[in-house]
Coordinates of C-alpha atoms in Angstrom, one line a residue:
X1 CA -26.6 68.3 -86.9
X2 CA -26.7 67.4 -83.3
X3 CA -29.7 67.0 -81.0
X4 CA -30.2 69.7 -78.4
X5 CA -33.7 69.2 -77.0
X6 CA -36.6 66.7 -77.0
X7 CA -40.1 67.2 -75.5
X8 CA -43.1 64.9 -75.2
X9 CA -46.4 66.5 -75.8
X10 CA -49.6 65.6 -73.9
X11 CA -53.2 65.4 -74.8
X12 CA -54.8 67.3 -76.3
X13 CA -52.0 67.2 -78.7
X14 CA -50.6 70.7 -79.3
X15 CA -48.2 72.0 -81.9
X16 CA -44.9 73.7 -80.9
X17 CA -44.8 76.9 -83.1
X18 CA -41.4 78.5 -83.7
X19 CA -41.5 82.2 -83.0
X20 CA -40.1 84.8 -85.4
X21 CA -37.1 86.9 -84.5
X22 CA -33.8 86.1 -82.7
X23 CA -32.8 84.3 -80.7
X24 CA -34.8 81.3 -81.8
X25 CA -37.7 80.5 -79.4
X26 CA -40.7 78.2 -79.5
X27 CA -44.0 78.0 -77.7
X28 CA -44.6 74.9 -75.6
X29 CA -48.4 74.8 -75.6
X30 CA -50.9 73.3 -73.1
X31 CA -54.6 73.6 -72.9
X32 CA -54.4 76.6 -70.5
X33 CA -51.4 78.5 -71.9
X34 CA -48.0 78.4 -73.4
X35 CA -44.4 78.6 -72.2
X36 CA -41.7 80.3 -74.3
X37 CA -38.5 78.2 -74.5
X38 CA -35.1 79.2 -75.8
X39 CA -34.1 76.8 -78.7
X40 CA -30.4 76.7 -77.8
X41 CA -30.7 75.9 -74.1
X42 CA -34.3 74.7 -73.5
X43 CA -34.7 77.2 -70.7
X44 CA -37.9 79.1 -70.2
X45 CA -37.7 82.7 -71.2
X46 CA -40.2 85.6 -71.2
X47 CA -42.8 85.5 -73.8
X48 CA -45.3 82.9 -72.6
X49 CA -49.0 83.3 -72.3
X50 CA -51.9 82.3 -70.1
X51 CA -55.0 81.7 -72.3
X52 CA -58.3 83.4 -71.2
X53 CA -60.1 80.1 -71.4
X54 CA -59.0 76.4 -71.9
X55 CA -58.8 75.1 -75.4
X56 CA -59.5 71.7 -76.8
X57 CA -58.3 69.7 -79.8
X58 CA -58.8 71.4 -83.2
X59 CA -58.4 68.8 -85.9
X60 CA -60.2 65.5 -86.3
X61 CA -56.7 63.9 -86.0
X62 CA -56.2 65.5 -82.5
X63 CA -53.7 68.2 -83.6
X64 CA -54.2 71.4 -81.6
X65 CA -54.6 75.1 -82.3
X66 CA -53.0 76.9 -85.3
X67 CA -50.7 79.9 -85.1
X68 CA -50.3 82.1 -88.2
X69 CA -46.7 82.3 -89.5
X70 CA -46.3 86.0 -88.4
X71 CA -47.3 85.0 -84.9
X72 CA -50.1 87.5 -84.8
X73 CA -53.2 85.2 -84.8
X74 CA -54.0 82.0 -82.9
X75 CA -57.1 80.2 -84.0
X76 CA -58.5 77.9 -81.3
X77 CA -61.5 75.7 -80.5
X78 CA -62.4 76.2 -76.9
X79 CA -63.6 73.5 -74.5
X80 CA -67.0 75.1 -74.9
X81 CA -66.8 74.1 -78.7
X82 CA -66.6 77.7 -79.8
X83 CA -64.2 78.8 -82.6
X84 CA -62.2 81.9 -81.8
X85 CA -59.3 84.0 -83.3
X86 CA -57.0 85.5 -80.6
X87 CA -55.0 88.4 -81.9
X88 CA -51.6 88.8 -80.3
X89 CA -49.7 92.0 -79.8
X90 CA -46.5 92.3 -77.8
X91 CA -47.0 88.7 -76.6
X92 CA -50.5 89.3 -75.2
X93 CA -54.0 88.6 -76.5
X94 CA -55.2 92.1 -77.3
X95 CA -58.4 91.1 -79.1
X96 CA -60.8 88.1 -79.3
X97 CA -62.9 87.5 -82.4
X98 CA -65.6 84.7 -82.5
X99 CA -66.0 83.0 -85.9
X100 CA -69.7 83.4 -86.7
X101 CA -71.7 80.2 -87.6
X102 CA -68.5 78.0 -87.3
X103 CA -69.3 74.3 -86.7
X104 CA -69.1 73.0 -83.1
X105 CA -67.1 70.1 -84.6
X106 CA -63.3 69.6 -84.6
X107 CA -61.8 70.9 -87.8
X108 CA -58.5 71.5 -89.6
X109 CA -57.2 75.0 -89.9
X110 CA -55.4 76.7 -92.9
X111 CA -54.5 80.4 -93.0
X112 CA -55.2 82.1 -96.3
X113 CA -52.7 84.0 -98.4
X114 CA -51.6 87.4 -97.4
X115 CA -55.0 88.5 -96.1
X116 CA -56.8 88.0 -92.8
X117 CA -58.6 84.8 -93.9
X118 CA -58.8 81.4 -92.3
X119 CA -60.5 78.2 -93.6
X120 CA -61.9 75.4 -91.5
X121 CA -62.3 71.9 -93.0
X122 CA -64.4 69.5 -91.1
X123 CA -65.8 66.0 -91.7
X124 CA -69.6 65.8 -92.1
X125 CA -70.7 63.3 -94.7
X126 CA -68.1 64.0 -97.4
X127 CA -66.5 67.0 -95.8
X128 CA -67.1 70.7 -95.7
X129 CA -65.1 73.9 -96.1
X130 CA -65.7 77.5 -95.2
X131 CA -63.6 80.7 -95.0
X132 CA -63.8 83.4 -92.3
X133 CA -62.5 86.9 -92.0
X134 CA -60.3 86.9 -88.9
X135 CA -60.8 90.6 -88.2
X136 CA -64.6 90.5 -88.2
X137 CA -65.4 86.8 -87.6
X138 CA -67.9 86.9 -90.5
X139 CA -67.9 84.2 -93.2
X140 CA -66.1 85.3 -96.4
X141 CA -68.3 83.1 -98.6
X142 CA -70.7 80.2 -98.6
X143 CA -69.7 76.8 -97.3
X144 CA -68.4 74.3 -99.8
X145 CA -69.5 70.7 -99.5
X146 CA -68.2 67.4 -100.8
X147 CA -64.4 67.8 -100.0
X148 CA -61.9 65.6 -98.3
X149 CA -62.1 67.6 -95.1
X150 CA -58.4 67.3 -94.5
X151 CA -56.1 70.3 -94.1
X152 CA -53.1 68.8 -95.9
X153 CA -55.2 68.6 -99.0
X154 CA -56.2 72.3 -98.9
X155 CA -54.4 75.3 -100.4
X156 CA -55.2 79.0 -100.7
X157 CA -54.0 81.2 -103.6
X158 CA -51.7 83.9 -102.3
X159 CA -54.3 86.6 -102.6
X160 CA -56.8 84.5 -100.7
X161 CA -59.4 84.7 -103.5
X162 CA -59.3 81.0 -104.5
X163 CA -59.2 77.8 -102.6
X164 CA -58.1 74.4 -103.9
X165 CA -59.0 71.1 -102.2
X166 CA -59.2 67.4 -103.0
X167 CA -62.8 66.4 -103.9
X168 CA -63.4 62.6 -103.6
X169 CA -63.4 60.3 -105.3
X170 CA -60.6 61.2 -107.7
X171 CA -60.3 65.0 -108.4
X172 CA -59.2 68.4 -107.1
X173 CA -61.4 71.5 -107.4
X174 CA -60.6 75.2 -107.3
X175 CA -63.4 77.6 -105.9
X176 CA -63.8 81.3 -105.7
X177 CA -63.9 82.1 -102.0
X178 CA -66.4 85.0 -102.1
X179 CA -69.0 83.2 -104.1
X180 CA -68.3 79.5 -103.7
X181 CA -68.3 79.2 -107.5
X182 CA -66.4 76.3 -108.9
X183 CA -63.7 77.5 -111.3
X184 CA -61.8 74.4 -112.3
X185 CA -61.8 70.7 -111.6
X186 CA -58.6 68.6 -112.2
X187 CA -59.2 64.9 -112.9
X188 CA -56.2 62.7 -113.8
X189 CA -56.5 60.2 -116.7
X190 CA -56.1 57.4 -114.1
X191 CA -55.8 57.2 -110.3
X192 CA -56.8 59.5 -107.5
X193 CA -55.5 63.0 -106.7
X194 CA -54.0 63.1 -103.2
X195 CA -53.3 66.9 -102.9
X196 CA -53.4 70.3 -104.7
X197 CA -51.0 73.1 -104.0
X198 CA -50.8 76.7 -105.3
X199 CA -47.5 78.1 -106.3
X200 CA -46.3 81.2 -104.3
X201 CA -47.4 83.6 -107.0
X202 CA -50.7 81.9 -107.6
X203 CA -50.2 81.2 -111.3
X204 CA -49.8 77.5 -111.0
X205 CA -51.2 74.5 -109.1
X206 CA -49.4 71.2 -108.5
X207 CA -51.5 68.1 -108.0
X208 CA -50.2 64.8 -106.7
X209 CA -51.6 61.4 -107.7
X210 CA -51.6 57.9 -106.3
X211 CA -50.6 56.4 -109.7
X212 CA -47.0 57.6 -109.5
X213 CA -47.2 61.1 -110.9
X214 CA -47.7 64.8 -110.3
X215 CA -48.9 67.5 -112.6
X216 CA -48.5 71.3 -113.0
X217 CA -51.6 73.2 -114.1
X218 CA -52.2 76.8 -115.2
X219 CA -54.2 78.4 -112.4
X220 CA -55.8 80.9 -114.8
X221 CA -57.0 78.4 -117.5
X222 CA -57.0 75.1 -115.8
X223 CA -54.9 73.6 -118.5
X224 CA -51.9 71.3 -117.8
X225 CA -48.4 72.7 -118.1
X226 CA -46.0 70.2 -119.7
X227 CA -45.9 66.5 -119.2
X228 CA -46.8 64.6 -116.1
X229 CA -44.0 64.5 -113.4
X230 CA -43.4 60.7 -113.0
X231 CA -42.4 58.7 -110.0
X232 CA -42.5 54.9 -109.6
X233 CA -45.0 54.9 -106.9
X234 CA -47.8 57.0 -105.3
X235 CA -46.8 60.7 -105.0
X236 CA -47.9 61.8 -101.5
X237 CA -47.2 65.6 -101.5
X238 CA -45.5 68.5 -103.3
X239 CA -43.9 71.7 -102.2
X240 CA -42.7 74.9 -104.0
X241 CA -39.7 76.9 -103.1
X242 CA -40.4 80.4 -101.8
X243 CA -39.8 82.0 -105.2
X244 CA -41.7 79.3 -107.1
X245 CA -38.7 78.3 -109.2
X246 CA -38.4 74.8 -107.8
X247 CA -40.9 72.1 -107.0
X248 CA -40.2 69.0 -104.8
X249 CA -42.4 65.9 -104.9
X250 CA -42.0 62.8 -102.9
X251 CA -43.4 59.3 -103.2
X252 CA -44.1 56.4 -100.8
X253 CA -41.2 54.3 -102.3
X254 CA -38.7 56.7 -100.7
X255 CA -37.7 59.1 -103.6
X256 CA -37.7 62.9 -103.7
X257 CA -37.6 64.5 -107.1
X258 CA -37.0 68.1 -108.0
X259 CA -38.6 69.9 -111.0
X260 CA -38.6 73.4 -112.5
X261 CA -41.4 75.1 -110.8
X262 CA -42.7 76.8 -113.9
X263 CA -42.2 74.3 -116.7
X264 CA -42.1 70.9 -114.9
X265 CA -38.7 70.0 -116.4
X266 CA -36.6 67.7 -114.1
X267 CA -33.8 69.2 -112.1
X268 CA -30.7 67.4 -110.8
X269 CA -30.7 63.9 -109.5
X270 CA -33.5 62.2 -107.5
X271 CA -32.9 61.9 -103.8
X272 CA -33.3 58.4 -102.3
X273 CA -34.5 58.2 -98.7
X274 CA -33.3 54.7 -97.8
X275 CA -35.2 52.8 -95.2
X276 CA -38.5 54.6 -95.3
X277 CA -40.9 56.8 -97.3
X278 CA -40.6 60.6 -96.8
X279 CA -43.4 62.2 -94.9
X280 CA -42.6 65.8 -95.7
X281 CA -40.2 67.9 -97.8
X282 CA -39.6 71.6 -97.1
X283 CA -37.3 74.1 -98.8
X284 CA -35.2 76.6 -97.0
X285 CA -36.2 80.2 -97.4
X286 CA -33.7 80.8 -100.2
X287 CA -34.5 77.5 -101.9
X288 CA -31.0 76.1 -101.8
X289 CA -31.6 73.4 -99.2
X290 CA -34.3 70.8 -98.4
X291 CA -35.2 69.2 -95.1
X292 CA -36.9 65.7 -95.4
X293 CA -38.8 63.8 -92.7
X294 CA -39.3 60.0 -93.3
X295 CA -40.8 56.9 -91.9
X296 CA -37.4 55.4 -91.0
X297 CA -37.2 57.7 -88.0
X298 CA -34.8 60.2 -89.6
X299 CA -34.7 63.7 -90.9
X300 CA -31.9 65.1 -93.2
X301 CA -30.8 68.3 -94.9
X302 CA -30.0 68.2 -98.7
X303 CA -28.5 70.5 -101.3
X304 CA -31.4 71.4 -103.6
X305 CA -29.0 71.8 -106.6
X306 CA -26.7 68.8 -106.3
X307 CA -29.1 66.5 -104.4
X308 CA -26.2 65.7 -102.0
X309 CA -26.7 65.4 -98.2
X310 CA -25.6 68.4 -96.2
X311 CA -26.1 66.7 -92.8
X312 CA -25.9 63.2 -91.2
X313 CA -29.3 61.6 -90.7
X314 CA -31.0 63.0 -87.6
X315 CA -32.0 59.8 -85.9
X316 CA -34.9 59.7 -83.5
X317 CA -36.2 57.1 -81.0
X318 CA -36.6 53.6 -82.2
X319 CA -39.8 52.4 -83.9
X320 CA -41.1 55.9 -84.6
X321 CA -41.7 57.9 -87.8
X322 CA -40.7 61.5 -88.3
X323 CA -43.9 63.1 -89.5
X324 CA -42.6 66.6 -90.1
X325 CA -39.4 68.7 -90.1
X326 CA -38.9 72.4 -90.6
X327 CA -36.2 75.1 -90.4
X328 CA -36.5 77.7 -87.8
X329 CA -37.0 81.3 -89.1
X330 CA -33.2 82.0 -88.8
X331 CA -32.4 78.5 -90.1
X332 CA -30.0 77.8 -87.2
X333 CA -32.2 75.0 -86.0
X334 CA -34.5 72.2 -87.3
X335 CA -37.7 71.3 -85.5
X336 CA -38.9 67.7 -86.0
X337 CA -42.0 65.9 -84.8
X338 CA -42.4 62.1 -84.4
X339 CA -45.2 59.7 -84.3
X340 CA -44.4 59.1 -80.7
X341 CA -45.7 62.6 -80.0
X342 CA -42.3 64.0 -79.3
X343 CA -40.6 67.2 -80.7
X344 CA -36.9 67.4 -81.2
X345 CA -34.7 70.5 -81.8
X346 CA -31.5 70.1 -83.7
X347 CA -28.7 72.6 -84.2
X348 CA -27.7 73.2 -87.9
X349 CA -24.1 74.2 -88.7
X350 CA -24.0 77.5 -90.6
X351 CA -23.4 77.5 -94.3
X352 CA -20.1 78.6 -95.7
X353 CA -20.4 81.5 -98.2
X354 CA -20.5 80.1 -101.8
X355 CA -17.4 82.0 -102.9
X356 CA -15.2 80.7 -100.0
X357 CA -12.8 77.8 -100.7
X358 CA -12.6 75.0 -98.2
X359 CA -10.0 76.3 -95.6
X360 CA -6.7 74.4 -95.4
X361 CA -7.1 73.8 -91.7
X362 CA -10.3 71.9 -92.4
X363 CA -8.6 69.7 -94.9
X364 CA -5.7 69.1 -92.5
X365 CA -8.1 68.2 -89.7
X366 CA -10.0 65.7 -92.0
X367 CA -6.6 64.1 -92.9
X368 CA -5.6 63.8 -89.2
X369 CA -9.0 62.3 -88.2
X370 CA -9.1 59.8 -91.0
X371 CA -5.4 59.0 -90.8
X372 CA -5.4 59.0 -94.6
X373 CA -5.2 61.4 -97.5
X374 CA -6.2 61.4 -101.2
X375 CA -3.3 61.1 -103.6
X376 CA -3.0 63.0 -106.9
X377 CA -4.2 59.8 -108.5
X378 CA -7.3 59.9 -106.4
X379 CA -6.4 57.0 -104.2
X380 CA -7.0 56.9 -100.4
X381 CA -3.6 56.2 -98.8
X382 CA -2.2 56.3 -95.2
X383 CA -1.0 59.7 -94.0
X384 CA 1.5 58.8 -91.2
X385 CA 3.3 62.2 -91.4
X386 CA 0.0 64.1 -90.7
X387 CA -0.5 61.9 -87.6

């Protein structure tokens, strides 16, 4: 992978959402609007937007407004401290919906399942959660108190009917959205739960713990599935592949492990992120590749079956951490974000079809560049004739 673009964001900190469709574009957001940029060239292209009013920070950590993955809804907190959902059509704000009785506090935003739901999580005492219908602006259920108040610890079931969140001091709880009724509470035998994540089909929940383990749970009964998924240090997060067949967990000692997403059985070899703990791990849409972001200032693409690297480390500016990395919708680019408040776009070489053999010209080119070849005995030896 090779770097193509880098941008520094300004306060209030804004995300840079990747737009669906081709060619790959992203929004470069400011408080008063957004510019559409072409991922390959960095040039401004049609598709930007002027906001009807200025927006302020959304989350308590200063991260700005949230765009739904389908690029149809933007949830913002205006400078007047009002929460609104802006519905986009053909690149324009066609409708504005105010979220009734939303707090005038900064909050973290998570969109819910396949329906038109959004949750706000804000800190007040031990944290609060509430869900709204994006089309009407009305609450979809009562507020839930006593949560962590952090979006990264919050997960909707795919149908939007249930919500899982970390509940201090040491557990995770699943609620029914419409009634606020507590359905299950997951409490590990030791240690604290750091996160709870629904599988894509909503039948399982993965929890991560600070005592070096994760656990799969049956989302219908609340019972554990299989044995604990062990690491050697605190497990910071987990992520399912799109089809739910694989689960990736990562720990602060720099290891990523892959598991069967339905049984919890280990898959393949662990991946070691040398030099720094991983901050995020995401699957490609087909589940065959992983992209990791880590504290050593690098991101990297990996084969999800063999655990082998598929790219060189994507190195960022010195003394920074890569806090997130994601594939673009067409998977031709990777977007990374660093602790220095900079975004980087990287071009990703296309994958060769699985049934194609390595072409002879590529082997010849490798021999010429290395000045060596591999003998039939497996030894590296000079290749003067090739040169």
